[in-house]
GROMACS .gro file of C-alpha atoms in nm:
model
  273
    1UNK     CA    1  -0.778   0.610   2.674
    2UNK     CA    2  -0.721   0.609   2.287
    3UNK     CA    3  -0.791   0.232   2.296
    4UNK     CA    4  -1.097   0.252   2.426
    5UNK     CA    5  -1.191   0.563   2.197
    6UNK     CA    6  -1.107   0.351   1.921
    7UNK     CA    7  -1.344   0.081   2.054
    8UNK     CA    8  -1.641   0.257   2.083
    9UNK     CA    9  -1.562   0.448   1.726
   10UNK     CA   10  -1.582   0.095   1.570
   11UNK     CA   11  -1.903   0.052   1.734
   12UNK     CA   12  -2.044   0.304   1.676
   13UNK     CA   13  -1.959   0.275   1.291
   14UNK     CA   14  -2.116  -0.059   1.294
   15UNK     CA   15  -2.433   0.056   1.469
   16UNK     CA   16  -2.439   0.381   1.214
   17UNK     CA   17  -2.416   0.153   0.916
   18UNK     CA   18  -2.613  -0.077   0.859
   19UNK     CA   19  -2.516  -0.014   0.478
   20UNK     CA   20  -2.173  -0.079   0.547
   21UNK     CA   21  -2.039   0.283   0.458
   22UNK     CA   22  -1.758   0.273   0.721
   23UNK     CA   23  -1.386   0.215   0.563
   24UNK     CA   24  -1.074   0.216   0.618
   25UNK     CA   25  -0.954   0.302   0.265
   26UNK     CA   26  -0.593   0.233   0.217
   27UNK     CA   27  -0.438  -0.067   0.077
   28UNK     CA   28  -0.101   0.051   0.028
   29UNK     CA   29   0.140  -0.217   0.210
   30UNK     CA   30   0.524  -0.251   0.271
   31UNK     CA   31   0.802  -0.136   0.499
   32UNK     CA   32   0.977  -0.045   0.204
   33UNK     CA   33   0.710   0.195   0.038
   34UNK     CA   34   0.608   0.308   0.410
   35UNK     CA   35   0.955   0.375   0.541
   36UNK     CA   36   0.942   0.643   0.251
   37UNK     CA   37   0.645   0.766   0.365
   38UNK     CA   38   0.422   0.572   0.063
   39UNK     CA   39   0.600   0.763  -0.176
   40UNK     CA   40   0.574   0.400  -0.370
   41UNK     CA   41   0.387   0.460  -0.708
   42UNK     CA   42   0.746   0.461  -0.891
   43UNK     CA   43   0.852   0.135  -0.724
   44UNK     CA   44   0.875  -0.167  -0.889
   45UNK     CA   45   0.898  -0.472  -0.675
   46UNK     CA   46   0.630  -0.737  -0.525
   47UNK     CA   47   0.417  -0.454  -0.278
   48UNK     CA   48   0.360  -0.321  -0.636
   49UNK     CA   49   0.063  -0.555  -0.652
   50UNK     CA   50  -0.087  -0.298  -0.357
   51UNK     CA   51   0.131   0.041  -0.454
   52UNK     CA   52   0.097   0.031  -0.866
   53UNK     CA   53   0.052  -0.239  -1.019
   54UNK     CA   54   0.261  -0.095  -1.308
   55UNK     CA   55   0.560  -0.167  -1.184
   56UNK     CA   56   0.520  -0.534  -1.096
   57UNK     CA   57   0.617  -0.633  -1.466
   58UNK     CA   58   1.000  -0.538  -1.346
   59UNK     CA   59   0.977  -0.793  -1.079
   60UNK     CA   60   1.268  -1.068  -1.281
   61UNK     CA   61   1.195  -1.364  -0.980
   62UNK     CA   62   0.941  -1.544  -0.822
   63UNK     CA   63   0.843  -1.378  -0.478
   64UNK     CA   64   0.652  -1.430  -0.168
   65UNK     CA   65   0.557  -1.209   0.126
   66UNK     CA   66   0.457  -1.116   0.426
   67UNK     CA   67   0.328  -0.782   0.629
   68UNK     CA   68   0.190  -0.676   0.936
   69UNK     CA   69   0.111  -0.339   1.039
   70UNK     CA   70   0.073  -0.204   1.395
   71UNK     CA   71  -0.136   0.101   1.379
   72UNK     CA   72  -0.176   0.358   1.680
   73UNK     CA   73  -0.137   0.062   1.910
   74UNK     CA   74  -0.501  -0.032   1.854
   75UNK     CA   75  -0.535  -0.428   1.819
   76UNK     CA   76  -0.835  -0.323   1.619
   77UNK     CA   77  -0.639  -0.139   1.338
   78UNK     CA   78  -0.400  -0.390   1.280
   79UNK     CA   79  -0.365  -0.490   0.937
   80UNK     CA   80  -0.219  -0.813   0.774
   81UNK     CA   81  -0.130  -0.867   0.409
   82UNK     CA   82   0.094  -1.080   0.168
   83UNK     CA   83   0.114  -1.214  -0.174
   84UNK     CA   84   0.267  -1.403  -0.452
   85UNK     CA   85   0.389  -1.291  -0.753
   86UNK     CA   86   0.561  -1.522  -1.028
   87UNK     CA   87   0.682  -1.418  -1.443
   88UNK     CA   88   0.422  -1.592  -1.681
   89UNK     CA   89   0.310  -1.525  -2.025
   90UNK     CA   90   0.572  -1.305  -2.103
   91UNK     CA   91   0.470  -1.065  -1.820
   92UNK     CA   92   0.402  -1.048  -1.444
   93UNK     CA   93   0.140  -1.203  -1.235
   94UNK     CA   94   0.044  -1.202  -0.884
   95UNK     CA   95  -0.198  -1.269  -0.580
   96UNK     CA   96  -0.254  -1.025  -0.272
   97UNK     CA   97  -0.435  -1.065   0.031
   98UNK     CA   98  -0.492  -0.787   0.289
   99UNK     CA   99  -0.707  -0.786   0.645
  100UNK     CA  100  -0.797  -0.479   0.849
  101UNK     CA  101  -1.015  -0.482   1.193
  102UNK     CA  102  -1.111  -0.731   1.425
  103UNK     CA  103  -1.378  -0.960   1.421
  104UNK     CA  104  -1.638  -0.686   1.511
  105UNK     CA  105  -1.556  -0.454   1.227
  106UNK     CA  106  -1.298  -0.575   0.943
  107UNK     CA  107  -1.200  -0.520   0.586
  108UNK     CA  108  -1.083  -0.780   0.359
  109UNK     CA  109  -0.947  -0.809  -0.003
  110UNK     CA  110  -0.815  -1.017  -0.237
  111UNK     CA  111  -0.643  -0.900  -0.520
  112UNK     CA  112  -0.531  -1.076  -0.902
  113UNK     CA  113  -0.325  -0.871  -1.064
  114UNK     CA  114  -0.094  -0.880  -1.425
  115UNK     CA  115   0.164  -0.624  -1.545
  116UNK     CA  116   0.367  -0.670  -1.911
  117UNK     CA  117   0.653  -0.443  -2.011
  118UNK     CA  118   0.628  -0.260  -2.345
  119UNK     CA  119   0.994  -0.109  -2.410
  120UNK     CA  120   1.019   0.167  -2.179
  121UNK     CA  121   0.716   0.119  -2.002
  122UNK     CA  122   0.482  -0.124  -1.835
  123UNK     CA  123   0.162  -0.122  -1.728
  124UNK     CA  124  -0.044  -0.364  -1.514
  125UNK     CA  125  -0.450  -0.393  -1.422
  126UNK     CA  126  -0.513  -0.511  -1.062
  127UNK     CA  127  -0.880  -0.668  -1.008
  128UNK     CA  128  -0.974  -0.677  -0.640
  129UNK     CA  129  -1.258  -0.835  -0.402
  130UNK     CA  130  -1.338  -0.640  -0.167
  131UNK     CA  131  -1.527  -0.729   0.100
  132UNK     CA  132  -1.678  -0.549   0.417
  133UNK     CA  133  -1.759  -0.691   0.767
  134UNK     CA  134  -1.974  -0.540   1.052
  135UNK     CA  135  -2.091  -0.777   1.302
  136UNK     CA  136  -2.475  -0.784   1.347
  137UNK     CA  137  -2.513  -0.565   1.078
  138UNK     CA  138  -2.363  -0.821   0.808
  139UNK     CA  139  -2.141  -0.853   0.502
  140UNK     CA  140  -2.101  -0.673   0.161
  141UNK     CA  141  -1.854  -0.778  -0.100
  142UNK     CA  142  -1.744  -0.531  -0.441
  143UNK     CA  143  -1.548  -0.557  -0.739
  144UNK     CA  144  -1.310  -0.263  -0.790
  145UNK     CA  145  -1.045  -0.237  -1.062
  146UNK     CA  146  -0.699  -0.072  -1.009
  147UNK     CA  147  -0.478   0.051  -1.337
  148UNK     CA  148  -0.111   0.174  -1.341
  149UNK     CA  149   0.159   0.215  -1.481
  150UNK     CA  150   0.538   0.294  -1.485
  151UNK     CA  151   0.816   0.497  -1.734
  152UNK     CA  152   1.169   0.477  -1.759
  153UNK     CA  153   1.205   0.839  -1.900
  154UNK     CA  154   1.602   0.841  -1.851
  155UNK     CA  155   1.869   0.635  -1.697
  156UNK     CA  156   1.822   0.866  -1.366
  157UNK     CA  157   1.459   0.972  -1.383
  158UNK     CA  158   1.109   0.727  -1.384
  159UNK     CA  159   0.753   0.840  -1.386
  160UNK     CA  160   0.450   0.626  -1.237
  161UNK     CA  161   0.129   0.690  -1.242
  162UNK     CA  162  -0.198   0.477  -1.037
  163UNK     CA  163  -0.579   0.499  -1.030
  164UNK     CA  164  -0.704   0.288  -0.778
  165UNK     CA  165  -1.066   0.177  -0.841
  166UNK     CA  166  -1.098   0.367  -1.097
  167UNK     CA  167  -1.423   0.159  -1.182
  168UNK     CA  168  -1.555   0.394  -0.852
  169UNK     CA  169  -1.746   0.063  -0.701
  170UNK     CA  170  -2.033   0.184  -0.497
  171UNK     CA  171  -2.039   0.055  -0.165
  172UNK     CA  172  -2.398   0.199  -0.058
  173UNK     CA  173  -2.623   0.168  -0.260
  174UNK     CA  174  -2.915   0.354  -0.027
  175UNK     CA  175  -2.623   0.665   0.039
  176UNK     CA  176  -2.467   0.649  -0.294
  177UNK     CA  177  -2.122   0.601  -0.109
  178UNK     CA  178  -1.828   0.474  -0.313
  179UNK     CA  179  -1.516   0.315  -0.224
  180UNK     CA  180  -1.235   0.603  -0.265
  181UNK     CA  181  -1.091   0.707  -0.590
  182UNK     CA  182  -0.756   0.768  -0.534
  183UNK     CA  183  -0.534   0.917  -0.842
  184UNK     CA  184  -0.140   0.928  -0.775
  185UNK     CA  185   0.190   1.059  -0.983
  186UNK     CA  186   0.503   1.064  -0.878
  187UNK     CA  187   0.887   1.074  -1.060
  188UNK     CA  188   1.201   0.868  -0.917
  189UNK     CA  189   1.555   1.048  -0.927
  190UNK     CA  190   1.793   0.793  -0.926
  191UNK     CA  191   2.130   0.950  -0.933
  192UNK     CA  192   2.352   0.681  -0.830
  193UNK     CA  193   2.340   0.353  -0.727
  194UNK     CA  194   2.167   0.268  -0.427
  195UNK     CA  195   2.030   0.643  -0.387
  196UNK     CA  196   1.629   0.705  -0.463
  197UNK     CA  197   1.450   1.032  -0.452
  198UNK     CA  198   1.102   0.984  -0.500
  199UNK     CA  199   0.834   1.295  -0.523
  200UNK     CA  200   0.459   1.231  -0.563
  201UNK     CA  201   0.122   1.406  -0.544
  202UNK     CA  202  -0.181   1.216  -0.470
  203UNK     CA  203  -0.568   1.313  -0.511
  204UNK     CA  204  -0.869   1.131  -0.358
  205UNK     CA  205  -1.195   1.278  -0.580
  206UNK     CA  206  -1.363   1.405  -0.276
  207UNK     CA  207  -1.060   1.546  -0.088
  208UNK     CA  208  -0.744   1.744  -0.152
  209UNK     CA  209  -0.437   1.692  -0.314
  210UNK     CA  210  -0.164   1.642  -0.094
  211UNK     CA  211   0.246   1.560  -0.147
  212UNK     CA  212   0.458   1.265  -0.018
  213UNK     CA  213   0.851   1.251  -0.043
  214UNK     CA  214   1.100   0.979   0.015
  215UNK     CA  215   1.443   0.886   0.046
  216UNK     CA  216   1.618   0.549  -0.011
  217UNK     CA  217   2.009   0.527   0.079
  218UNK     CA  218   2.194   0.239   0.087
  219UNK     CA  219   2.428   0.293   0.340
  220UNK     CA  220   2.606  -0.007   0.325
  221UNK     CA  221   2.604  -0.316   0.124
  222UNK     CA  222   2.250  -0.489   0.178
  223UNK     CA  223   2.147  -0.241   0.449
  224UNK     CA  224   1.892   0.083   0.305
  225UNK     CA  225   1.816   0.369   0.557
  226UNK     CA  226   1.479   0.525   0.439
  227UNK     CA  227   1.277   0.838   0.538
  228UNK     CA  228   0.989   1.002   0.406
  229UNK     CA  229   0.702   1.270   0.487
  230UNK     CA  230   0.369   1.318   0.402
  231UNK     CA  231   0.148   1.669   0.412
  232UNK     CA  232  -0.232   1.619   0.463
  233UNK     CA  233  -0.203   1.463   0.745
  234UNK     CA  234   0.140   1.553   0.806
  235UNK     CA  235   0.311   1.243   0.889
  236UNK     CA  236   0.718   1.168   0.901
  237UNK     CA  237   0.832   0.834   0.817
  238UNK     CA  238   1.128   0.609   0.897
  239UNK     CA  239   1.268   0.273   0.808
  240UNK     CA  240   1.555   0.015   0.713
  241UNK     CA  241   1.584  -0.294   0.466
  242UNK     CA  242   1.829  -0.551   0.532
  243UNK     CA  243   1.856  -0.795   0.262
  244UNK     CA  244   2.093  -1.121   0.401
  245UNK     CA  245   2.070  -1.368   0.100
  246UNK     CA  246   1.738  -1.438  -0.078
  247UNK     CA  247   1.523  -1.264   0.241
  248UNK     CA  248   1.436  -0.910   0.258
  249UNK     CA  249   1.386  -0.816   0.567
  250UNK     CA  250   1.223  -0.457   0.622
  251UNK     CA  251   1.081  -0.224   0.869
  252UNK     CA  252   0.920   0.108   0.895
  253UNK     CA  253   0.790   0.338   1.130
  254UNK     CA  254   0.474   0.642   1.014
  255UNK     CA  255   0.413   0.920   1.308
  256UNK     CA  256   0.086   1.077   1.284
  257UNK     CA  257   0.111   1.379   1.557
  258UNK     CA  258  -0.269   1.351   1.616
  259UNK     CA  259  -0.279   0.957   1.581
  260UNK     CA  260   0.018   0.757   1.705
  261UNK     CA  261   0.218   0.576   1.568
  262UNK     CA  262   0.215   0.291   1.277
  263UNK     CA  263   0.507   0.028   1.271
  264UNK     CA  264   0.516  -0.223   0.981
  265UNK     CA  265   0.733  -0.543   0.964
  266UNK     CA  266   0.772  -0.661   0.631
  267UNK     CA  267   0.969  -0.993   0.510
  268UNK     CA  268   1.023  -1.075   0.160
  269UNK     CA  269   1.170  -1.387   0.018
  270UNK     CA  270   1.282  -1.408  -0.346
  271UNK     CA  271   1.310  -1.766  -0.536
  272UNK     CA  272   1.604  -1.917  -0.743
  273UNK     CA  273   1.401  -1.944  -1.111
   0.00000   0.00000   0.00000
């Protein structure tokens, strides 16, 4: 029954708008950052080139990667994604690609993005292509810009901070609708070795604040038990990283009471420079 809810939703969207106002909105990618329920904008690995690009300046080795994302059990919410991320020029770059939808309704984006460490801190600018899909009522592509950035304020504690399109690209142009603004802040407590803590608050300019927490524990050598929850919607999170040799292997699983549920397989493999 939900399926074929869904189905007629995403037709309905694509009948509705003909300016293409219908979105999905959320980029954020990873079993890592979603086994924590998102709580990601203090992370620094390769998903920081979707979760803050601040942070992908303390990425030391050439990465690739891969994602998928079942959400609700709908084949027309699943959502792909990957990248590439390399050290050049005395910094970090990287490539991301991410797909949402089907062929009737889908989201797509490409993403080039650079982050340099200064002492203590690094931040990174993300430039993204964005482009929207509806069939028989045709394509629109945007521009947005994403900024962010990370602090090591001690050896235990980190700050990061995003703005995702914080250019506010307008999507409609007859409605005035914008692709979301989304603002997040978060701190890392880091109290040993292979234990995270990470508390954020995140604000979307035409909805609420709400919180996200998550825990990382290594509970034994190269194996990471994670949880996480989120408030508005309220959403519990779950997942576990294995890491064999150079492979990261990772997965996570979101519950939305109203929704279903999301599971995310993510594999990561880090080069030899």
């Amino acid at each position: 029954m939900f399926k074929l809810i869904a189905s007629i939703s995403v037709c309905l969207l694509g009948i509705y708008s003909v300016e293409l106002s219908a979105q999905n909105g959320r980029f954020d990618l990873g079993s890592r950052a979603n086994g924590m329920g998102n709580a990601s904008v203090t992370l620094a690995d390769g998903w920081s080139m979707f979760n803050n690009i601040g942070g992908l300046a303390r990425v030391e080795n050439t990465v690739a990667m891969f994602t998928y994302q079942n959400k609700y059990g709908v084949p027309q919410f699943n959502t792909f994604g990957g990248g590439f991320v390399k050290p050049v020029l005395k910094g970090v770059a990287g490539v991301g690609v991410f797909r949402f939808g089907d062929d009737l309704y889908n989201e797509q984006k490409i993403n080039l993005g650079f982050s340099n460490q200064f002492g203590l801190t690094s931040l990174g600018l993300n430039v993204n292509y964005l482009q929207y899909n509806i069939e028989g009522a045709g394509t629109k592509g945007i521009l947005m810009l994403d900024f962010g950035g990370l602090a090591t304020i001690t050896e235990q504690l980190v700050f990061g901070a995003q703005v995702t399109n914080i250019n506010q690209a307008e999507l409609s142009s007859f409605s005035g609708e914008k692709v979301p603004t989304v603002m997040t802040a978060g701190l890392s407590y880091r109290p040993s070795t292979g234990l995270m803590l990470n508390v954020e608050i995140e604000k979307d300019l035409d909805f609420d604040a709400y919180f996200k927490i998550g825990l990382e524990y290594e509970i034994i050598k190269k194996v990471k038990f994670r949880t996480g929850l989120v408030t508005e919607p309220f959403e519990s999170a779950f997942g576990i990283g294995f890491t064999p040799s150079a492979f990261d292997v990772d997965y996570a699983f979101r519950n939305n009471p109203n929704l279903g549920d999301i599971h995310e397989l993510t594999i990561t493999y880090r080069f030899d420079d």
